[in-house]
CSV table of C-alpha atoms and ligand atoms in Angstrom, one decimal:
chain,number,residue,atom,x,y,z
A,1,MET,CA,-26.3,-25.9,-11.5
A,2,SER,CA,-25.0,-22.5,-12.3
A,3,VAL,CA,-22.8,-20.2,-10.2
A,4,ASP,CA,-22.9,-16.5,-11.2
A,5,LEU,CA,-20.6,-14.0,-9.6
A,6,ILE,CA,-20.9,-10.2,-9.4
A,7,THR,CA,-17.7,-8.7,-8.1
A,8,PHE,CA,-17.1,-5.2,-6.8
A,9,GLY,CA,-13.9,-3.5,-5.7
A,10,CYS,CA,-10.3,-4.7,-5.6
A,11,ARG,CA,-8.2,-7.5,-7.1
A,12,LEU,CA,-8.4,-9.4,-3.9
A,13,ASN,CA,-12.1,-9.6,-4.3
A,14,THR,CA,-11.6,-10.8,-7.9
A,15,TYR,CA,-9.3,-13.5,-6.6
A,16,GLU,CA,-11.7,-14.5,-3.9
A,17,SER,CA,-14.6,-14.6,-6.3
A,18,GLU,CA,-12.8,-17.2,-8.4
A,19,ALA,CA,-12.1,-19.2,-5.2
A,20,MET,CA,-15.9,-19.0,-4.4
A,21,ARG,CA,-16.8,-20.0,-7.9
A,22,ARG,CA,-14.7,-23.2,-7.4
A,23,LEU,CA,-16.1,-23.9,-3.9
A,24,ALA,CA,-19.7,-23.3,-5.0
A,25,THR,CA,-19.3,-25.5,-8.1
A,26,GLU,CA,-17.7,-28.3,-6.1
A,27,GLY,CA,-20.3,-28.0,-3.3
A,28,ALA,CA,-23.1,-27.9,-5.9
A,29,THR,CA,-26.8,-28.2,-4.7
A,30,ASP,CA,-29.8,-28.2,-7.1
A,31,GLN,CA,-30.4,-24.5,-6.7
A,32,PRO,CA,-28.5,-22.0,-8.9
A,33,VAL,CA,-26.5,-19.5,-7.0
A,34,VAL,CA,-25.8,-15.8,-7.5
A,35,ILE,CA,-23.0,-14.4,-5.4
A,36,ILE,CA,-22.6,-10.7,-4.9
A,37,ASN,CA,-19.0,-9.9,-3.6
A,38,THR,CA,-19.3,-6.4,-2.3
A,39,CYS,CA,-16.8,-3.6,-1.6
A,40,ALA,CA,-17.1,-1.0,1.3
A,41,VAL,CA,-14.4,1.6,0.2
A,42,THR,CA,-17.0,4.1,-1.0
A,43,ALA,CA,-20.7,4.8,-0.4
A,44,GLU,CA,-21.1,4.5,-4.2
A,45,ALA,CA,-19.8,0.9,-4.2
A,46,GLU,CA,-22.3,-0.1,-1.6
A,47,ARG,CA,-25.2,1.6,-3.5
A,48,GLN,CA,-24.2,-0.3,-6.7
A,49,ALA,CA,-24.1,-3.6,-4.8
A,50,ARG,CA,-27.7,-3.1,-3.5
A,51,GLN,CA,-28.8,-2.2,-7.1
A,52,ALA,CA,-27.1,-5.4,-8.4
A,53,ILE,CA,-28.9,-7.5,-5.7
A,54,ARG,CA,-32.3,-6.2,-6.7
A,55,ARG,CA,-31.5,-6.8,-10.4
A,56,ALA,CA,-30.3,-10.3,-9.7
A,57,ARG,CA,-33.5,-11.2,-7.9
A,58,ARG,CA,-35.6,-9.8,-10.8
A,59,GLU,CA,-33.6,-11.7,-13.4
A,60,ARG,CA,-33.1,-14.9,-11.3
A,61,PRO,CA,-36.2,-15.5,-9.2
A,62,ASP,CA,-35.2,-19.1,-8.7
A,63,ALA,CA,-31.6,-18.5,-7.5
A,64,ARG,CA,-30.1,-18.5,-4.0
A,65,ILE,CA,-28.8,-15.0,-3.6
A,66,VAL,CA,-25.7,-14.8,-1.4
A,67,VAL,CA,-24.1,-11.4,-0.4
A,68,THR,CA,-20.6,-11.3,0.9
A,69,GLY,CA,-17.5,-9.1,0.8
A,70,CYS,CA,-16.4,-6.1,2.9
A,71,ALA,CA,-19.7,-4.2,2.9
A,72,ALA,CA,-21.5,-7.4,4.0
A,73,GLN,CA,-18.9,-8.1,6.6
A,74,ILE,CA,-19.1,-4.6,8.1
A,75,ASN,CA,-22.8,-4.2,8.0
A,76,PRO,CA,-24.5,-7.6,7.5
A,77,ASP,CA,-28.0,-6.4,8.8
A,78,ARG,CA,-28.1,-3.8,6.1
A,79,PHE,CA,-28.1,-6.6,3.5
A,80,ALA,CA,-30.0,-9.2,5.5
A,81,GLU,CA,-33.0,-6.8,5.7
A,82,MET,CA,-33.3,-6.8,1.9
A,83,ALA,CA,-36.0,-9.3,0.9
A,84,GLU,CA,-34.1,-10.2,-2.2
A,85,VAL,CA,-31.2,-11.7,-0.1
A,86,ASP,CA,-31.1,-15.4,1.0
A,87,GLN,CA,-27.9,-15.3,3.0
A,88,VAL,CA,-25.1,-12.9,4.1
A,89,LEU,CA,-21.7,-14.5,4.4
A,90,GLY,CA,-18.7,-12.9,6.1
A,91,ASN,CA,-15.3,-12.5,4.4
A,92,HIS,CA,-14.0,-15.5,6.4
A,93,GLU,CA,-17.1,-17.7,5.8
A,94,LYS,CA,-17.2,-17.0,2.1
A,95,LEU,CA,-14.0,-19.1,1.7
A,96,LEU,CA,-15.1,-22.1,3.7
A,97,ALA,CA,-16.2,-25.1,1.7
A,98,GLU,CA,-19.0,-25.9,4.1
A,99,SER,CA,-20.6,-22.5,3.2
A,100,TRP,CA,-21.3,-23.9,-0.3
A,101,THR,CA,-22.5,-27.5,0.3
A,102,GLY,CA,-26.1,-26.9,1.2
A,103,THR,CA,-25.3,-27.7,4.9
A,104,PRO,CA,-27.7,-25.4,6.8
A,105,THR,CA,-26.0,-22.3,8.1
A,106,PRO,CA,-27.5,-19.1,9.6
A,107,ARG,CA,-29.0,-16.5,7.3
A,108,ILE,CA,-26.4,-14.1,8.6
A,109,HIS,CA,-23.2,-16.1,8.8
A,110,VAL,CA,-20.6,-13.5,9.7
A,111,THR,CA,-18.1,-13.8,12.5
A,112,ASP,CA,-15.9,-11.1,14.0
A,113,ILE,CA,-13.1,-10.8,11.4
A,114,MET,CA,-10.7,-9.5,14.0
A,115,THR,CA,-10.6,-13.0,15.5
A,116,VAL,CA,-9.4,-14.6,12.3
A,117,ARG,CA,-5.7,-15.5,12.5
A,118,GLU,CA,-5.0,-17.5,9.4
A,119,THR,CA,-5.3,-17.2,5.7
A,120,ALA,CA,-4.8,-20.2,3.5
A,121,ALA,CA,-4.2,-20.3,-0.2
A,122,HIS,CA,-7.5,-21.1,-1.9
A,123,LEU,CA,-6.1,-22.6,-5.0
A,124,VAL,CA,-7.6,-21.1,-8.1
A,125,ASP,CA,-7.1,-22.6,-11.6
A,126,HIS,CA,-8.6,-20.0,-13.8
A,127,PHE,CA,-9.7,-16.4,-14.0
A,128,ASP,CA,-12.9,-15.9,-16.0
A,129,GLY,CA,-12.2,-13.8,-19.1
A,130,ARG,CA,-8.7,-12.8,-18.0
A,131,ALA,CA,-5.2,-13.5,-19.3
A,132,ARG,CA,-3.5,-12.0,-16.2
A,133,ALA,CA,-3.9,-13.9,-12.9
A,134,PHE,CA,-4.2,-12.4,-9.5
A,135,VAL,CA,-2.7,-14.3,-6.5
A,136,GLN,CA,-3.6,-13.4,-2.9
A,137,VAL,CA,-0.4,-13.4,-0.8
A,138,GLN,CA,-1.8,-11.4,2.2
A,139,GLN,CA,-5.1,-10.4,3.8
A,140,GLY,CA,-6.3,-7.8,6.2
A,141,CYS,CA,-4.3,-4.8,7.6
A,142,ASP,CA,-2.6,-3.9,10.9
A,143,HIS,CA,-2.6,-0.1,10.1
A,144,ARG,CA,-5.5,2.2,10.9
A,145,CYS,CA,-5.5,5.0,8.3
A,146,THR,CA,-8.1,7.5,9.4
A,147,PHE,CA,-10.2,7.3,6.2
A,148,CYS,CA,-10.2,3.6,5.7
A,149,VAL,CA,-12.7,0.9,6.5
A,150,ILE,CA,-10.8,-2.0,5.1
A,151,PRO,CA,-9.5,-3.3,8.4
A,152,LEU,CA,-13.2,-3.4,9.6
A,153,GLY,CA,-14.0,-5.6,6.6
A,154,ARG,CA,-10.9,-7.8,6.4
A,155,GLY,CA,-9.4,-7.9,9.9
A,156,ASN,CA,-5.7,-7.8,10.8
A,157,SER,CA,-2.9,-8.7,8.5
A,158,ARG,CA,-2.4,-12.4,7.7
A,159,SER,CA,0.0,-13.9,5.1
A,160,VAL,CA,-0.2,-16.9,2.9
A,161,PRO,CA,2.8,-19.1,3.6
A,162,VAL,CA,5.5,-19.0,0.8
A,163,GLY,CA,4.8,-22.6,-0.1
A,164,GLY,CA,1.1,-21.9,-0.7
A,165,VAL,CA,1.9,-18.9,-3.0
A,166,VAL,CA,4.4,-21.0,-5.0
A,167,GLU,CA,1.9,-23.8,-5.4
A,168,GLN,CA,-0.8,-21.4,-6.6
A,169,VAL,CA,1.5,-19.7,-9.1
A,170,ARG,CA,2.8,-23.0,-10.4
A,171,ARG,CA,-0.8,-24.1,-11.0
A,172,LEU,CA,-1.7,-21.0,-12.9
A,173,VAL,CA,1.4,-21.1,-15.0
A,174,ALA,CA,0.6,-24.8,-15.8
A,175,ASN,CA,-2.8,-23.6,-16.9
A,176,GLY,CA,-1.3,-21.1,-19.4
A,177,TYR,CA,-1.1,-17.9,-17.4
A,178,ARG,CA,2.0,-15.9,-18.4
A,179,GLU,CA,1.6,-13.0,-15.9
A,180,VAL,CA,0.7,-13.1,-12.2
A,181,VAL,CA,-0.1,-10.1,-10.0
A,182,LEU,CA,0.6,-10.5,-6.3
A,183,THR,CA,-2.3,-9.0,-4.4
A,184,GLY,CA,-3.6,-8.4,-0.9
A,185,VAL,CA,-4.7,-5.5,1.2
A,186,ASP,CA,-1.3,-4.3,2.4
A,187,ILE,CA,1.2,-6.6,0.6
A,188,THR,CA,4.3,-4.7,2.0
A,189,SER,CA,3.4,-6.1,5.4
A,190,TYR,CA,3.7,-9.6,4.0
A,191,GLY,CA,5.2,-12.2,6.3
A,192,SER,CA,5.1,-10.3,9.6
A,193,ASP,CA,2.9,-13.1,11.0
A,194,LEU,CA,4.9,-16.0,9.5
A,195,PRO,CA,7.7,-18.0,11.1
A,196,GLY,CA,11.0,-16.3,10.3
A,197,GLN,CA,9.1,-13.3,9.1
A,198,PRO,CA,9.9,-13.4,5.4
A,199,ARG,CA,9.3,-10.0,3.8
A,200,LEU,CA,7.7,-9.3,0.4
A,201,GLY,CA,11.1,-9.0,-1.3
A,202,ASN,CA,12.0,-12.5,0.0
A,203,LEU,CA,8.7,-13.9,-1.3
A,204,VAL,CA,9.3,-12.3,-4.7
A,205,ARG,CA,12.8,-13.6,-5.0
A,206,ARG,CA,11.9,-17.1,-3.8
A,207,LEU,CA,8.9,-17.3,-6.1
A,208,LEU,CA,10.9,-16.3,-9.2
A,209,ALA,CA,13.6,-18.8,-8.3
A,210,LEU,CA,11.1,-21.6,-7.6
A,211,VAL,CA,8.9,-20.9,-10.7
A,212,PRO,CA,11.4,-20.3,-13.5
A,213,GLU,CA,8.6,-20.9,-16.0
A,214,LEU,CA,6.7,-17.8,-14.9
A,215,PRO,CA,7.5,-15.0,-17.5
A,216,ARG,CA,6.1,-12.0,-15.7
A,217,LEU,CA,5.4,-11.0,-12.1
A,218,ARG,CA,3.6,-7.8,-11.2
A,219,LEU,CA,2.9,-6.3,-7.8
A,220,SER,CA,-0.2,-4.6,-6.6
A,221,SER,CA,-0.2,-1.5,-4.3
A,222,LEU,CA,2.9,-0.8,-2.3
A,223,ASP,CA,3.2,1.2,0.9
A,224,PRO,CA,6.2,3.5,0.3
A,225,ALA,CA,7.1,3.3,3.9
A,226,GLU,CA,7.4,-0.4,4.0
A,227,ILE,CA,9.6,-1.4,0.9
A,228,ASP,CA,12.2,-3.9,2.2
A,229,GLU,CA,15.8,-4.4,1.1
A,230,GLU,CA,15.2,-7.7,-0.7
A,231,LEU,CA,12.5,-6.0,-2.8
A,232,TRP,CA,14.9,-3.3,-3.8
A,233,GLN,CA,17.4,-6.1,-4.8
A,234,ALA,CA,14.7,-7.9,-6.8
A,235,LEU,CA,13.8,-4.7,-8.6
A,236,ALA,CA,17.4,-4.3,-9.6
A,237,GLU,CA,18.2,-7.9,-10.5
A,238,GLU,CA,15.0,-9.6,-11.6
A,239,PRO,CA,13.9,-8.8,-15.2
A,240,ARG,CA,10.8,-10.9,-14.8
A,241,LEU,CA,9.6,-8.5,-12.0
A,242,MET,CA,7.7,-5.9,-14.0
A,243,PRO,CA,9.1,-2.3,-13.9
A,244,HIS,CA,5.8,-0.9,-12.8
A,245,TRP,CA,5.1,0.0,-9.2
A,246,HIS,CA,1.8,1.2,-7.9
A,247,LEU,CA,2.3,3.3,-4.8
A,248,SER,CA,-0.3,3.9,-2.1
A,249,LEU,CA,0.5,7.7,-1.7
A,250,GLN,CA,-3.0,9.0,-0.8
A,251,ALA,CA,-1.8,12.7,-0.6
A,252,GLY,CA,1.1,15.1,-1.3
A,253,ALA,CA,1.0,17.3,1.8
A,254,ASP,CA,2.7,16.2,5.0
A,255,LEU,CA,0.0,17.7,7.2
A,256,ILE,CA,-2.7,15.6,5.4
A,257,LEU,CA,-0.5,12.5,5.5
A,258,LYS,CA,-0.2,12.9,9.3
A,259,ARG,CA,-4.0,13.4,9.6
A,260,MET,CA,-4.5,10.3,7.5
A,261,LYS,CA,-2.1,8.4,9.9
A,262,ARG,CA,0.1,7.3,6.9
A,263,ARG,CA,3.6,6.0,7.6
A,264,HIS,CA,5.4,8.2,5.1
A,265,LEU,CA,5.9,11.9,4.3
A,266,ARG,CA,6.2,13.5,0.9
A,267,ALA,CA,10.1,13.4,1.0
A,268,ASP,CA,9.9,9.6,1.6
A,269,ALA,CA,7.8,9.1,-1.5
A,270,VAL,CA,10.2,11.2,-3.5
A,271,ARG,CA,13.2,9.1,-2.2
A,272,VAL,CA,11.4,5.9,-3.1
A,273,ALA,CA,10.9,7.1,-6.7
A,274,GLU,CA,14.5,8.2,-7.0
A,275,ARG,CA,15.9,5.0,-5.6
A,276,ALA,CA,13.7,2.9,-7.8
A,277,ARG,CA,14.8,4.8,-10.9
A,278,SER,CA,18.4,4.5,-10.0
A,279,LEU,CA,18.0,0.7,-9.6
A,280,ARG,CA,15.7,0.2,-12.6
A,281,PRO,CA,15.7,3.2,-15.0
A,282,ASP,CA,12.8,1.8,-17.0
A,283,ILE,CA,10.4,1.8,-14.1
A,284,VAL,CA,7.1,3.6,-14.2
A,285,PHE,CA,4.8,4.5,-11.3
A,286,GLY,CA,1.2,4.5,-10.6
A,287,ALA,CA,-0.4,5.8,-7.4
A,288,ASP,CA,-3.6,6.1,-5.4
A,289,ILE,CA,-4.4,9.6,-4.3
A,290,ILE,CA,-7.5,10.8,-2.4
A,291,ALA,CA,-9.0,14.2,-3.4
A,292,GLY,CA,-10.7,16.3,-0.7
A,293,PHE,CA,-9.6,14.6,2.5
A,294,PRO,CA,-11.1,16.4,5.5
A,295,THR,CA,-9.4,19.7,6.3
A,296,GLU,CA,-7.6,19.8,2.9
A,297,THR,CA,-7.2,23.4,1.8
A,298,GLU,CA,-6.6,24.6,-1.8
A,299,ALA,CA,-2.9,24.9,-0.9
A,300,LEU,CA,-2.7,21.4,0.6
A,301,PHE,CA,-4.4,20.0,-2.4
A,302,ALA,CA,-1.9,21.8,-4.6
A,303,ASP,CA,0.8,19.5,-2.9
A,304,SER,CA,-1.1,16.4,-4.2
A,305,LEU,CA,-1.4,17.9,-7.7
A,306,SER,CA,2.3,18.8,-7.8
A,307,LEU,CA,3.3,15.2,-6.7
A,308,VAL,CA,2.1,13.9,-10.1
A,309,ALA,CA,4.8,15.8,-11.9
A,310,GLU,CA,7.5,15.5,-9.2
A,311,LEU,CA,7.3,11.7,-9.1
A,312,GLY,CA,6.4,11.3,-12.7
A,313,LEU,CA,3.2,9.4,-11.9
A,314,VAL,CA,1.7,8.0,-15.1
A,315,HIS,CA,-1.0,5.5,-13.9
A,316,LEU,CA,-3.0,7.6,-11.5
A,317,HIS,CA,-6.0,6.3,-9.5
A,318,VAL,CA,-8.0,9.2,-8.0
A,319,PHE,CA,-10.5,8.7,-5.2
A,320,PRO,CA,-12.8,11.5,-4.3
A,321,TYR,CA,-12.9,11.4,-0.5
A,322,SER,CA,-16.0,9.4,0.7
A,323,PRO,CA,-16.7,9.6,4.5
A,324,ARG,CA,-17.0,6.1,5.8
A,325,PRO,CA,-19.0,5.4,9.0
A,326,GLY,CA,-16.8,4.2,11.9
A,327,THR,CA,-13.7,6.0,10.6
A,328,PRO,CA,-12.0,8.9,12.5
A,329,ALA,CA,-11.8,11.0,9.3
A,330,ALA,CA,-15.6,10.9,9.0
A,331,LYS,CA,-15.7,13.0,12.2
A,332,MET,CA,-13.2,15.6,11.0
A,333,PRO,CA,-14.4,18.9,9.3
A,334,GLN,CA,-15.4,17.9,5.8
A,335,VAL,CA,-14.5,19.6,2.6
A,336,ALA,CA,-17.5,20.8,0.6
A,337,GLY,CA,-18.8,18.1,-1.7
A,338,GLY,CA,-18.5,20.3,-4.8
A,339,ALA,CA,-14.8,21.0,-4.0
A,340,VAL,CA,-14.1,17.2,-3.5
A,341,LYS,CA,-15.5,16.5,-7.0
A,342,GLU,CA,-13.8,19.5,-8.6
A,343,ARG,CA,-10.4,18.5,-7.1
A,344,ALA,CA,-10.8,14.9,-8.2
A,345,ALA,CA,-11.5,16.2,-11.7
A,346,ARG,CA,-8.3,18.3,-11.7
A,347,LEU,CA,-6.2,15.4,-10.4
A,348,ARG,CA,-7.7,13.1,-13.0
A,349,ALA,CA,-6.9,15.7,-15.7
A,350,ALA,CA,-3.3,15.9,-14.5
A,351,GLY,CA,-3.1,12.2,-14.5
A,352,ALA,CA,-4.5,11.9,-18.0
A,353,ALA,CA,-2.0,14.5,-19.3
A,354,ALA,CA,0.9,12.6,-17.7
A,355,PHE,CA,-0.4,9.3,-19.2
A,356,GLN,CA,-0.5,10.9,-22.6
A,357,ARG,CA,3.0,12.1,-22.3
A,358,PHE,CA,4.1,8.7,-21.1
A,359,LEU,CA,2.5,7.1,-24.2
A,360,ASP,CA,4.1,9.5,-26.5
A,361,GLY,CA,7.5,8.6,-24.9
A,362,GLU,CA,6.8,4.9,-25.7
A,363,VAL,CA,6.7,5.5,-29.5
A,364,GLY,CA,9.8,4.0,-31.1
A,365,ARG,CA,10.6,1.8,-28.1
A,366,SER,CA,10.4,-2.0,-28.0
A,367,ALA,CA,8.1,-3.6,-25.5
A,368,THR,CA,7.0,-7.0,-24.4
A,369,VAL,CA,3.2,-7.2,-24.4
A,370,LEU,CA,0.9,-9.7,-22.7
A,371,VAL,CA,-2.1,-10.1,-25.1
A,372,GLU,CA,-5.2,-10.0,-22.9
A,373,ARG,CA,-8.1,-9.7,-25.3
A,374,GLU,CA,-8.5,-9.7,-29.0
A,375,HIS,CA,-5.5,-7.7,-30.3
A,376,THR,CA,-5.0,-5.7,-27.1
A,377,GLY,CA,-2.7,-6.1,-24.2
A,378,HIS,CA,-0.4,-4.3,-21.8
A,379,SER,CA,3.4,-3.8,-22.0
A,380,GLU,CA,5.7,-4.5,-19.0
A,381,ARG,CA,5.4,-0.8,-18.2
A,382,PHE,CA,1.6,-1.3,-18.3
A,383,ALA,CA,1.0,0.7,-21.5
A,384,PRO,CA,-2.1,-0.4,-23.4
A,385,VAL,CA,-1.0,-1.7,-26.8
A,386,ILE,CA,-2.9,-2.9,-29.9
A,387,ILE,CA,-1.3,-5.8,-31.8
A,388,THR,CA,-3.0,-7.3,-34.7
A,389,GLY,CA,-3.0,-11.1,-35.2
A,390,ALA,CA,-1.8,-11.9,-31.7
A,391,MET,CA,-3.4,-14.7,-29.5
A,392,GLU,CA,-4.9,-14.1,-26.1
A,393,GLY,CA,-2.4,-15.0,-23.4
A,394,GLU,CA,0.6,-14.7,-25.7
A,395,VAL,CA,3.6,-12.6,-24.7
A,396,ARG,CA,5.0,-10.8,-27.7
A,397,THR,CA,8.0,-8.5,-28.2
A,398,VAL,CA,7.0,-5.6,-30.5
A,399,ARG,CA,8.1,-2.1,-31.6
A,400,ILE,CA,5.8,0.7,-30.7
A,401,THR,CA,5.1,2.6,-33.9
A,402,ALA,CA,2.5,5.2,-32.9
A,403,ARG,CA,-0.1,6.5,-30.3
A,404,SER,CA,-3.8,6.3,-31.1
A,405,GLY,CA,-5.7,8.1,-28.4
A,406,ASP,CA,-5.1,6.2,-25.1
A,407,GLN,CA,-3.5,3.2,-26.8
A,408,LEU,CA,-0.3,2.4,-28.6
A,409,LEU,CA,0.1,0.8,-32.0
A,410,ALA,CA,2.8,-1.9,-32.5
A,411,ALA,CA,4.4,-3.8,-35.3
B,1,LIG,S1,-2.8,0.6,4.9
B,1,LIG,FE1,-4.4,2.1,5.5
B,1,LIG,S2,-5.5,2.5,3.6
B,1,LIG,FE2,-4.4,0.6,3.3
B,1,LIG,S3,-5.9,-1.0,4.0
B,1,LIG,FE3,-4.6,-0.5,5.7
B,1,LIG,S4,-5.8,1.0,6.8
B,1,LIG,FE4,-6.6,0.9,4.8
């Protein structure tokens, strides 16, 4: 009996899809299953999910089609009204074993995600087609940024106890994974709901101490306002913690940051970058920035653009603002659609130029590269590197000899 997964959105969804693959395989019934794990961050992500559902029904008329993920959690009826769909599962229900055993459950099986208090480690052994493993440490979010629907889809912040994370990482390393990425919705709020309130830095240090066989640990998005002292210490002292931080910046202008209800201002972001560089000179930064947030003028946008150079951002993720139903920002005066697209293009161009400069600066340096697919992988600073004759999953120390387009060549 086959289980096919179509996953949209973030690393957390990727992790949960692997957990569902395992639950659905263990709970096997006679009917093949197609699971569409949706994302609600943009209107485009939802459109693509509906398209994938229609295609799945055409291609797999015999399969049970289950739709889950944030878009299904927030708007279950929207998917339930599609004739192609057999069941809609909420983000909590999708990780319950009983949802996959053929035990009859309602066609719309979605509970109020705000009532969910716990999040357990759903042990995953394997990531289909990946040499880097994602590990969920936290779920949900207690913040309410004005543009964001994620709390509506994932509920309030809940952390996986340290022991559960350690067990999960040990399992993946035993299965040959050499790099793990700690992921969640707002990982810098890790531990606020656990006894003793261990912060993210404490988790990182205990994990590296308890799993000495793990060669590389990477972190997903960090809120610059919530980096704790132990995480700074880990950055300075733990060579296995990769010198690559992805910051959830969102904008460069203080006025926009306030209207987004972010917890940091531009000067805080600058201070974070300076402190990180003083503790770990080889660190590189990525960041999420939204283009065209409501009320953003050309001058306010220029503050986001200039942030790329001021912080030396090299791995830039640009999001054209997408009004999401139920968010305060959707009710604010909107920037014209054309300007949103145009600003996103300018930000991407600035990001691409910074990335090229970063790659040029890597030539002549040595790097350790995790080989992910045939002959390609990423360095500790997350530069894409081509290495001939290397095995998938191998970590190899190389010398960067040249740049070829958006990749580096190594010997
Ligand atoms: S911190 Fe803000 S942007 Fe991030 S998930 Fe929470 S509400 Fe959304």
